[in-house]
């Protein structure tokens, strides 16, 4: 999560804050931007996936629909709204009102304020726990710290001290650690969310914004005055790299796969694109004046940048790293947040069964398929799949190792679909065919025993391919003559000795294949011809 702060004269601003005029200055000078980084995707924005933009100069939040390219709602909140975050289910947007000392809770179904919660002085940023049960609100004044709000009761249940002038905040993916960027202390506080205590303090630059990687292994900090990015290893709580970026970096967003970072450069009017594997800037995208907030869409295809000085939002195509749209906003846009794409669901499978050999084209019906990265039948990846729409996928079944039911799952950058009866696909055993050839017997007078050279060919009739490595048993009546294993051509041959009387009493021999987890059993008979 990243935040934006206007700081041409930070020391003067701090003195004024301590004199009690922070509220008035919040809209004019400081402004913080929160970028809620969706954990996963759907391609383009799906239904009800809106970008929420706070306007510190207007006391409003707008809802922008990327699918239509239009603003669908403008909601009045408190004074100088800055940081904004959505609950994991997307049902609420929490907005820090820097000059009202409150947090507005927006019902995203109606795009109206459902509640207002009083917090400490000059709230800047907010983040919601993964389970949606707690909101963490960073405030900068008298003294700075983090207010913990129970989202059910809307009561502040704890206040955690942090460093000097805390601004930026984000959570580890599991919600166990809270990272708070302290601008004036030039540190990041690491907070245990169970005990609500600071467990480590990491020296960085003037922390104006920060974001945690999707795997929780790194925290990326925008060092405002040093024009750089600090990379913190969360296992050791140390800075392991610094990356030069644009002028006055203010906020950071991480791509959903963690491969790229996007840094809003307020002084550079641009977004720096950083490769996390090499910790190098691979592109710089010109945006608008005072780029302060940045948000990565959950499907990885777009980045949104708030241009505070010109009241616009830039929409960046991540494939071309160019601005494809410039959207008018309210006065002094700061915070950006977007609801997470929903977990994919599979509600129907057609056909619901097919041969264990695989190769069946299966149509999956459900929701949240856009941006799907994998389809699996049980633990086996589909041979291929095509996303037809957000509600339909066609997949080719892979070969199975055994017949029986398998849950089909769809994986997107958001999550993997949960399993249930609706996604069940049943593998049936492939049909088989066994062919045995007649055998000519040549008997001499007085002969008591005879060697029988028996042979049979076994094939998978579903695929038309021979079955190799299978055991075939040859019998005369109730007497087992011999057993053999099929070769690469699917042929089993063996020789057995039987009494002549047994051979004479039977009109033919039988070849038997008992089947396998993926193949039906088969038998064949062939005549014994007496010469």
Coordinates of C-alpha atoms in Angstrom, one line a residue:
X1 CA 0.0 0.0 0.0
X2 CA 1.4 3.4 -0.9
X3 CA 0.8 6.9 0.2
X4 CA 1.5 10.4 -1.1
X5 CA 2.8 13.3 0.8
X6 CA 3.5 16.9 -0.4
X7 CA 6.7 17.8 1.3
X8 CA 8.5 20.9 -0.1
X9 CA 8.9 22.2 3.5
X10 CA 8.4 19.2 5.8
X11 CA 9.9 20.8 8.9
X12 CA 7.7 23.8 8.6
X13 CA 4.7 21.6 8.1
X14 CA 5.5 19.5 11.2
X15 CA 5.8 22.6 13.4
X16 CA 2.4 23.7 12.1
X17 CA 0.9 20.3 12.8
X18 CA 2.0 20.6 16.4
X19 CA 0.4 23.9 16.6
X20 CA -2.9 22.3 15.7
X21 CA -3.3 23.4 12.1
X22 CA -2.7 20.0 10.5
X23 CA -6.2 19.7 9.4
X24 CA -6.1 22.8 7.2
X25 CA -2.7 21.8 5.8
X26 CA -3.7 18.2 5.1
X27 CA -5.5 19.1 1.9
X28 CA -3.1 21.8 0.8
X29 CA 0.3 20.4 1.6
X30 CA 0.6 16.9 2.8
X31 CA -2.0 14.5 1.4
X32 CA -1.3 10.8 1.6
X33 CA -2.2 8.2 -1.0
X34 CA -3.1 4.6 -0.2
X35 CA -2.9 2.1 -3.0
X36 CA -4.7 -1.2 -2.1
X37 CA -3.0 -3.9 -4.2
X38 CA -5.5 -6.5 -5.2
X39 CA -4.1 -10.0 -4.6
X40 CA -5.4 -11.5 -7.7
X41 CA -7.5 -10.8 -11.0
X42 CA -10.0 -11.3 -13.7
X43 CA -9.2 -9.7 -16.9
X44 CA -10.5 -6.3 -17.5
X45 CA -12.7 -5.2 -14.7
X46 CA -15.5 -7.6 -14.1
X47 CA -19.0 -6.7 -12.8
X48 CA -18.8 -4.3 -9.8
X49 CA -15.0 -4.0 -9.9
X50 CA -14.5 -0.3 -9.6
X51 CA -11.5 1.9 -8.9
X52 CA -12.2 4.2 -6.0
X53 CA -10.3 7.6 -6.0
X54 CA -10.2 9.9 -3.0
X55 CA -10.1 13.7 -3.7
X56 CA -8.4 15.6 -0.8
X57 CA -9.4 18.9 -2.2
X58 CA -13.1 18.1 -2.6
X59 CA -13.9 15.9 0.3
X60 CA -15.2 13.2 -2.0
X61 CA -14.5 9.7 -3.3
X62 CA -15.4 8.8 -6.9
X63 CA -16.0 5.3 -8.3
X64 CA -14.6 4.7 -11.8
X65 CA -15.7 1.8 -13.9
X66 CA -12.8 0.6 -16.1
X67 CA -15.1 -1.4 -18.3
X68 CA -17.0 1.6 -19.4
X69 CA -14.3 4.3 -18.8
X70 CA -16.7 6.4 -16.8
X71 CA -17.2 7.6 -13.3
X72 CA -20.3 6.0 -11.9
X73 CA -20.6 7.6 -8.5
X74 CA -19.2 10.5 -6.4
X75 CA -19.6 10.1 -2.7
X76 CA -19.2 12.9 -0.1
X77 CA -17.0 11.8 2.8
X78 CA -15.0 13.8 5.4
X79 CA -12.6 16.6 4.9
X80 CA -9.3 16.0 3.0
X81 CA -9.7 12.3 2.3
X82 CA -6.5 10.6 1.6
X83 CA -5.8 6.8 2.1
X84 CA -8.5 4.4 1.0
X85 CA -8.8 0.6 1.2
X86 CA -11.5 -2.0 0.4
X87 CA -12.5 -4.9 2.5
X88 CA -11.5 -8.3 1.1
X89 CA -15.0 -9.0 -0.1
X90 CA -15.2 -5.6 -1.7
X91 CA -18.4 -4.7 0.2
X92 CA -16.9 -1.6 1.9
X93 CA -14.4 1.1 1.2
X94 CA -12.7 2.7 4.2
X95 CA -11.4 6.3 3.7
X96 CA -9.1 8.2 6.0
X97 CA -10.3 11.8 6.3
X98 CA -7.1 13.7 7.2
X99 CA -8.8 17.0 8.3
X100 CA -11.8 15.5 10.0
X101 CA -10.0 13.0 12.2
X102 CA -12.5 10.3 11.0
X103 CA -12.8 7.3 8.8
X104 CA -15.7 7.0 6.4
X105 CA -17.1 3.6 5.7
X106 CA -18.6 3.4 2.2
X107 CA -21.1 0.7 1.3
X108 CA -20.0 -0.2 -2.3
X109 CA -23.3 -1.7 -3.2
X110 CA -25.0 1.7 -2.8
X111 CA -21.9 3.9 -3.0
X112 CA -23.0 5.8 0.1
X113 CA -21.4 6.4 3.5
X114 CA -22.7 3.7 5.9
X115 CA -20.8 4.8 9.0
X116 CA -18.2 7.3 10.2
X117 CA -15.6 6.3 12.8
X118 CA -13.7 8.8 15.0
X119 CA -10.0 8.2 15.2
X120 CA -6.8 10.0 16.3
X121 CA -5.4 13.2 14.8
X122 CA -4.8 13.5 11.1
X123 CA -5.4 10.0 9.8
X124 CA -3.5 9.3 6.6
X125 CA -3.8 5.8 5.4
X126 CA -5.7 2.6 6.1
X127 CA -5.4 -1.1 5.4
X128 CA -7.9 -4.0 6.1
X129 CA -6.8 -7.3 7.5
X130 CA -7.2 -10.3 5.2
X131 CA -10.1 -11.7 7.2
X132 CA -11.9 -8.3 7.1
X133 CA -12.1 -8.1 10.8
X134 CA -9.8 -5.2 11.5
X135 CA -8.9 -1.9 10.0
X136 CA -5.5 -0.3 10.7
X137 CA -5.5 3.5 10.4
X138 CA -2.2 5.3 10.4
X139 CA -2.4 8.9 11.9
X140 CA 0.4 11.4 11.9
X141 CA -0.2 13.7 14.9
X142 CA -0.3 14.0 18.7
X143 CA 1.5 11.6 18.7
X144 CA 1.5 9.5 15.5
X145 CA 0.5 5.9 15.6
X146 CA -1.9 3.2 14.4
X147 CA -5.5 2.9 15.5
X148 CA -7.0 -0.6 15.3
X149 CA -10.7 -0.7 14.5
X150 CA -13.0 -3.7 14.9
X151 CA -14.9 -3.6 11.6
X152 CA -18.0 -5.2 13.1
X153 CA -18.4 -2.9 16.1
X154 CA -16.7 0.1 14.5
X155 CA -14.8 0.7 17.8
X156 CA -11.1 1.5 18.2
X157 CA -9.8 -1.4 20.2
X158 CA -6.1 -0.5 20.3
X159 CA -3.6 2.2 19.5
X160 CA -0.1 1.2 18.5
X161 CA 2.9 3.6 18.7
X162 CA 5.1 3.8 15.7
X163 CA 7.9 6.1 14.6
X164 CA 7.9 9.8 13.9
X165 CA 5.3 11.1 11.4
X166 CA 4.0 7.7 10.2
X167 CA 2.3 7.7 6.8
X168 CA 2.4 4.5 4.8
X169 CA 1.0 1.1 5.8
X170 CA 0.6 -2.4 4.4
X171 CA 0.1 -5.9 5.8
X172 CA 1.8 -9.2 5.1
X173 CA -0.4 -11.5 3.0
X174 CA -1.4 -13.6 6.1
X175 CA -2.1 -10.4 8.1
X176 CA 0.4 -11.4 10.9
X177 CA 2.7 -8.4 10.4
X178 CA 1.9 -4.7 9.8
X179 CA 4.5 -2.5 8.2
X180 CA 4.3 1.3 8.9
X181 CA 6.5 3.7 7.0
X182 CA 7.7 6.6 9.3
X183 CA 8.6 9.6 7.1
X184 CA 10.5 11.7 9.6
X185 CA 12.1 8.8 11.5
X186 CA 13.3 7.4 8.2
X187 CA 12.2 4.0 9.4
X188 CA 9.7 1.2 8.9
X189 CA 8.1 -0.2 12.0
X190 CA 7.3 -4.0 11.9
X191 CA 4.3 -4.7 14.1
X192 CA 3.0 -8.1 15.3
X193 CA -0.8 -7.9 14.8
X194 CA -1.5 -10.5 17.5
X195 CA 0.3 -8.6 20.3
X196 CA 0.0 -5.1 18.6
X197 CA 3.7 -4.5 19.5
X198 CA 6.6 -3.3 17.4
X199 CA 9.0 -6.2 16.9
X200 CA 11.5 -4.5 14.6
X201 CA 12.5 -1.1 13.3
X202 CA 14.2 -1.0 9.9
X203 CA 16.2 2.1 8.8
X204 CA 15.2 3.4 5.4
X205 CA 14.8 6.8 3.8
X206 CA 11.9 9.2 4.3
X207 CA 9.2 6.5 3.9
X208 CA 6.4 8.1 1.9
X209 CA 4.9 4.9 0.6
X210 CA 5.4 1.2 0.9
X211 CA 4.0 -2.1 -0.4
X212 CA 4.4 -5.8 0.5
X213 CA 5.2 -8.4 -2.2
X214 CA 2.4 -11.0 -2.9
X215 CA 4.6 -13.7 -1.3
X216 CA 5.3 -11.5 1.8
X217 CA 9.1 -11.9 1.3
X218 CA 9.8 -8.2 0.6
X219 CA 8.6 -4.7 1.5
X220 CA 9.3 -2.0 -1.0
X221 CA 9.6 1.5 0.4
X222 CA 9.5 4.8 -1.5
X223 CA 12.3 6.9 0.0
X224 CA 10.9 10.3 -0.9
X225 CA 13.9 12.6 -0.3
X226 CA 16.5 10.2 -1.6
X227 CA 14.7 9.5 -5.0
X228 CA 15.1 5.8 -4.5
X229 CA 13.3 2.6 -3.5
X230 CA 14.5 0.5 -0.5
X231 CA 14.0 -3.3 -0.6
X232 CA 13.5 -4.9 2.8
X233 CA 13.9 -8.7 3.3
X234 CA 11.1 -9.5 5.7
X235 CA 12.9 -12.6 7.0
X236 CA 15.8 -10.6 8.3
X237 CA 14.1 -7.2 8.6
X238 CA 17.0 -5.6 6.8
X239 CA 17.4 -3.5 3.6
X240 CA 19.0 -5.7 1.0
X241 CA 18.9 -3.4 -2.0
X242 CA 18.2 0.2 -3.0
X243 CA 16.9 1.2 -6.5
X244 CA 17.2 4.7 -8.0
X245 CA 13.9 5.9 -9.3
X246 CA 12.3 9.2 -10.3
X247 CA 12.1 12.5 -8.4
X248 CA 10.3 12.4 -5.1
X249 CA 8.8 8.9 -5.1
X250 CA 5.6 8.8 -3.2
X251 CA 3.9 5.5 -3.5
X252 CA 4.5 1.9 -4.6
X253 CA 2.3 -0.8 -6.2
X254 CA 3.3 -4.4 -6.9
X255 CA 2.1 -6.4 -9.9
X256 CA -0.1 -9.3 -8.9
X257 CA 2.6 -11.8 -9.8
X258 CA 5.2 -9.8 -7.9
X259 CA 7.4 -9.5 -11.0
X260 CA 7.2 -5.7 -11.4
X261 CA 6.8 -2.7 -9.2
X262 CA 5.3 0.6 -10.1
X263 CA 6.5 3.7 -8.3
X264 CA 4.7 7.0 -8.5
X265 CA 7.2 9.9 -8.8
X266 CA 5.5 13.1 -7.6
X267 CA 8.4 15.3 -8.6
X268 CA 9.0 13.4 -11.8
X269 CA 5.4 13.4 -13.1
X270 CA 5.9 9.7 -14.0
X271 CA 5.7 6.1 -12.9
X272 CA 8.9 4.1 -12.7
X273 CA 8.6 0.4 -13.6
X274 CA 11.0 -1.8 -11.6
X275 CA 11.9 -5.5 -12.3
X276 CA 11.9 -7.2 -8.9
X277 CA 14.2 -10.0 -10.1
X278 CA 17.0 -7.5 -10.9
X279 CA 16.0 -4.5 -8.8
X280 CA 16.4 -2.2 -11.8
X281 CA 14.2 0.3 -13.5
X282 CA 13.1 -1.1 -16.9
X283 CA 10.8 1.7 -18.0
X284 CA 9.6 5.2 -17.0
X285 CA 6.1 6.1 -18.1
X286 CA 5.2 9.9 -18.3
X287 CA 1.9 10.5 -16.6
X288 CA 0.6 13.9 -15.2
X289 CA 1.8 16.6 -12.9
X290 CA 2.2 15.5 -9.3
X291 CA 1.8 11.8 -9.8
X292 CA 1.3 10.7 -6.2
X293 CA -0.8 7.5 -6.1
X294 CA -0.4 4.3 -8.0
X295 CA -2.5 1.1 -8.2
X296 CA -1.9 -2.2 -10.0
X297 CA -5.0 -3.9 -11.4
X298 CA -5.4 -7.4 -10.1
X299 CA -5.2 -8.9 -13.6
X300 CA -1.9 -7.3 -14.3
X301 CA -3.0 -5.5 -17.4
X302 CA -3.4 -2.0 -16.1
X303 CA -1.9 0.5 -13.7
X304 CA -3.7 3.6 -12.4
X305 CA -1.8 6.7 -11.4
X306 CA -3.3 9.7 -9.5
X307 CA -2.0 13.1 -10.8
X308 CA -2.7 15.4 -7.9
X309 CA -1.7 18.7 -9.4
X310 CA -3.9 18.4 -12.5
X311 CA -6.9 16.5 -11.2
X312 CA -6.6 13.5 -13.5
X313 CA -5.9 9.7 -13.3
X314 CA -3.7 8.1 -15.9
X315 CA -4.5 4.6 -17.1
X316 CA -1.4 2.6 -18.1
X317 CA -1.4 -0.4 -20.3
X318 CA 1.2 -2.8 -18.8
X319 CA 1.9 -4.6 -22.1
X320 CA 3.0 -1.4 -23.9
X321 CA 3.8 0.7 -20.8
X322 CA 1.9 3.6 -22.3
X323 CA -0.9 5.8 -21.0
X324 CA -4.1 4.7 -22.8
X325 CA -6.5 7.1 -21.1
X326 CA -6.5 10.2 -18.9
X327 CA -9.5 10.4 -16.7
X328 CA -10.8 13.6 -15.1
X329 CA -11.1 13.4 -11.3
X330 CA -12.2 15.6 -8.5
X331 CA -9.8 18.1 -6.8
X332 CA -6.4 16.7 -5.8
X333 CA -6.8 13.0 -6.3
X334 CA -4.8 11.0 -3.8
X335 CA -5.9 7.5 -2.7
X336 CA -6.6 4.7 -5.1
X337 CA -8.2 1.3 -4.4
X338 CA -9.9 -1.4 -6.3
X339 CA -11.9 -4.3 -5.2
X340 CA -10.4 -7.8 -5.6
X341 CA -11.6 -10.0 -8.3
X342 CA -13.8 -12.8 -6.9
X343 CA -12.5 -16.3 -6.5
X344 CA -13.4 -18.3 -9.6
X345 CA -16.2 -20.8 -9.2
X346 CA -17.1 -23.9 -11.4
X347 CA -20.8 -24.4 -11.5
X348 CA -21.2 -27.0 -14.3
X349 CA -19.1 -29.4 -16.3
X350 CA -20.2 -30.7 -19.8
X351 CA -19.8 -33.5 -20.5
X352 CA -19.4 -34.7 -17.0
X353 CA -17.5 -37.9 -17.9
X354 CA -15.0 -39.1 -20.5
X355 CA -12.4 -41.8 -21.1
X356 CA -9.3 -42.1 -19.0
X357 CA -7.2 -41.7 -22.2
X358 CA -8.1 -38.0 -22.0
X359 CA -8.6 -35.8 -25.1
X360 CA -12.2 -34.9 -24.3
X361 CA -13.3 -31.3 -24.9
X362 CA -15.0 -30.2 -21.7
X363 CA -16.9 -27.0 -21.2
X364 CA -16.7 -25.4 -17.8
X365 CA -19.4 -22.9 -16.7
X366 CA -19.0 -20.6 -13.7
X367 CA -17.7 -17.2 -12.8
X368 CA -14.5 -15.3 -12.4
X369 CA -12.7 -17.1 -15.2
X370 CA -11.2 -14.1 -16.9
X371 CA -7.4 -14.1 -16.6
X372 CA -7.3 -17.9 -15.7
X373 CA -3.8 -19.2 -15.6
X374 CA -4.4 -22.9 -15.0
X375 CA -7.1 -25.6 -15.3
X376 CA -6.6 -28.9 -13.6
X377 CA -8.4 -32.2 -13.5
X378 CA -7.7 -33.4 -10.0
X379 CA -3.9 -32.8 -9.7
X380 CA -3.2 -33.1 -13.4
X381 CA -3.1 -29.9 -15.6
X382 CA -5.5 -29.8 -18.5
X383 CA -3.9 -30.7 -21.8
X384 CA -5.0 -27.3 -23.0
X385 CA -7.7 -24.7 -22.2
X386 CA -9.2 -21.6 -23.7
X387 CA -11.0 -18.8 -21.7
X388 CA -14.1 -18.0 -23.8
X389 CA -15.5 -15.5 -21.3
X390 CA -15.6 -14.7 -17.7
X391 CA -18.2 -17.5 -17.4
X392 CA -16.9 -20.1 -19.8
X393 CA -13.8 -22.2 -20.4
X394 CA -13.2 -25.0 -22.8
X395 CA -10.6 -27.5 -21.6
X396 CA -9.1 -30.7 -23.0
X397 CA -9.0 -33.5 -20.4
X398 CA -5.6 -34.9 -19.7
X399 CA -5.0 -38.7 -19.5
X400 CA -5.8 -40.1 -16.1
X401 CA -3.8 -42.6 -14.0
X402 CA -7.0 -44.2 -12.8
X403 CA -10.7 -44.1 -13.5
X404 CA -13.1 -42.3 -11.2
X405 CA -14.1 -38.8 -10.2
X406 CA -11.8 -35.8 -10.4
X407 CA -12.6 -32.2 -9.4
X408 CA -11.9 -29.7 -12.1
X409 CA -10.3 -26.5 -10.7
X410 CA -9.7 -23.1 -12.2
X411 CA -6.8 -20.9 -11.0
X412 CA -6.6 -17.2 -11.6
X413 CA -4.2 -14.6 -10.0
X414 CA -6.8 -14.3 -7.3
X415 CA -7.2 -17.8 -6.2
X416 CA -8.1 -21.4 -7.1
X417 CA -11.7 -22.4 -7.2
X418 CA -13.0 -24.4 -4.3
X419 CA -14.2 -28.0 -5.1
X420 CA -17.6 -29.5 -4.9
X421 CA -20.1 -31.7 -6.7
X422 CA -20.7 -29.2 -9.5
X423 CA -17.1 -29.4 -10.7
X424 CA -16.9 -33.2 -10.7
X425 CA -15.7 -35.0 -13.8
X426 CA -15.7 -38.8 -14.0
X427 CA -13.0 -40.7 -15.9
X428 CA -14.3 -43.9 -17.3
X429 CA -12.0 -46.9 -18.1
X430 CA -11.1 -47.1 -21.8
X431 CA -12.7 -49.9 -23.7
X432 CA -10.2 -52.6 -24.8
X433 CA -10.1 -55.3 -27.4
X434 CA -8.3 -58.6 -27.3
X435 CA -7.7 -60.7 -30.4
X436 CA -6.5 -64.3 -30.5
X437 CA -5.6 -66.3 -33.5
X438 CA -6.6 -70.0 -34.2
X439 CA -3.9 -72.5 -33.5
X440 CA -3.3 -75.6 -35.7
X441 CA -2.4 -78.7 -33.7
X442 CA -0.1 -81.4 -35.1
X443 CA -0.2 -84.6 -33.1
X444 CA 1.9 -87.8 -33.6
X445 CA 0.5 -91.2 -32.7
X446 CA 1.1 -92.0 -29.1
X447 CA 2.1 -88.4 -28.2
X448 CA 1.1 -87.6 -24.6
X449 CA 2.0 -83.9 -24.3
X450 CA 2.0 -81.0 -26.6
X451 CA 3.6 -77.5 -26.7
X452 CA 1.1 -74.7 -27.4
X453 CA 2.5 -71.5 -28.9
X454 CA -0.2 -69.0 -28.0
X455 CA -0.6 -65.3 -29.0
X456 CA -3.1 -62.5 -28.5
X457 CA -3.1 -58.7 -29.3
X458 CA -4.4 -56.2 -26.9
X459 CA -5.5 -52.6 -27.9
X460 CA -7.2 -49.6 -26.3
X461 CA -10.2 -49.3 -28.6
X462 CA -11.0 -45.8 -27.3
X463 CA -7.7 -44.5 -28.7
X464 CA -6.9 -47.2 -31.2
X465 CA -3.4 -47.6 -29.6
X466 CA -1.8 -50.9 -28.5
X467 CA -1.7 -51.5 -24.7
X468 CA 1.9 -52.3 -23.6
X469 CA 3.0 -53.9 -20.4
X470 CA -0.3 -55.7 -19.7
X471 CA -0.6 -59.3 -18.5
X472 CA -2.6 -61.7 -20.6
X473 CA -3.4 -65.2 -19.3
X474 CA -4.0 -68.2 -21.7
X475 CA -6.2 -71.1 -20.6
X476 CA -7.6 -74.3 -22.0
X477 CA -10.8 -74.9 -20.1
X478 CA -9.8 -74.6 -16.5
X479 CA -6.2 -75.2 -17.1
X480 CA -3.8 -72.3 -17.2
X481 CA -1.3 -72.8 -20.0
X482 CA 0.9 -69.7 -19.6
X483 CA 0.9 -65.9 -19.0
X484 CA 2.7 -63.2 -21.0
X485 CA 3.2 -59.4 -21.0
X486 CA 2.3 -57.4 -24.1
X487 CA 5.1 -55.8 -26.0
X488 CA 5.2 -52.4 -27.6
X489 CA 2.9 -53.7 -30.3
X490 CA 0.4 -54.9 -27.7
X491 CA 1.1 -58.5 -28.4
X492 CA 1.5 -61.2 -25.8
X493 CA 3.1 -64.6 -26.7
X494 CA 4.0 -67.5 -24.6
X495 CA 4.4 -71.3 -24.8
X496 CA 2.9 -73.9 -22.5
X497 CA 2.9 -77.7 -22.3
X498 CA -0.4 -79.4 -21.8
X499 CA -1.6 -83.0 -22.0
X500 CA -2.7 -84.1 -25.4
X501 CA -6.0 -85.3 -23.9
X502 CA -6.7 -81.7 -22.6
X503 CA -6.0 -80.3 -26.0
X504 CA -8.3 -82.8 -27.7
X505 CA -11.1 -82.2 -25.2
X506 CA -11.2 -78.4 -25.7
X507 CA -12.3 -76.8 -28.9
X508 CA -10.3 -73.6 -28.3
X509 CA -8.2 -71.6 -25.9
X510 CA -9.0 -68.4 -24.1
X511 CA -6.9 -65.2 -23.7
X512 CA -7.9 -63.0 -20.7
X513 CA -6.9 -59.5 -19.7
X514 CA -8.2 -58.6 -16.2
X515 CA -8.1 -54.8 -16.9
X516 CA -6.4 -51.9 -15.1
X517 CA -7.3 -48.7 -13.4
X518 CA -7.7 -47.0 -16.8
X519 CA -8.7 -50.0 -18.9
X520 CA -11.7 -52.3 -19.1
X521 CA -11.0 -56.1 -18.9
X522 CA -11.2 -58.1 -22.1
X523 CA -11.3 -61.8 -23.3
X524 CA -10.9 -63.5 -26.6
X525 CA -11.2 -67.1 -27.7
X526 CA -9.6 -68.9 -30.6
X527 CA -10.0 -72.4 -32.0
X528 CA -7.7 -75.3 -31.7
X529 CA -7.7 -77.0 -35.0
X530 CA -6.7 -80.6 -35.0
X531 CA -4.8 -81.8 -38.0

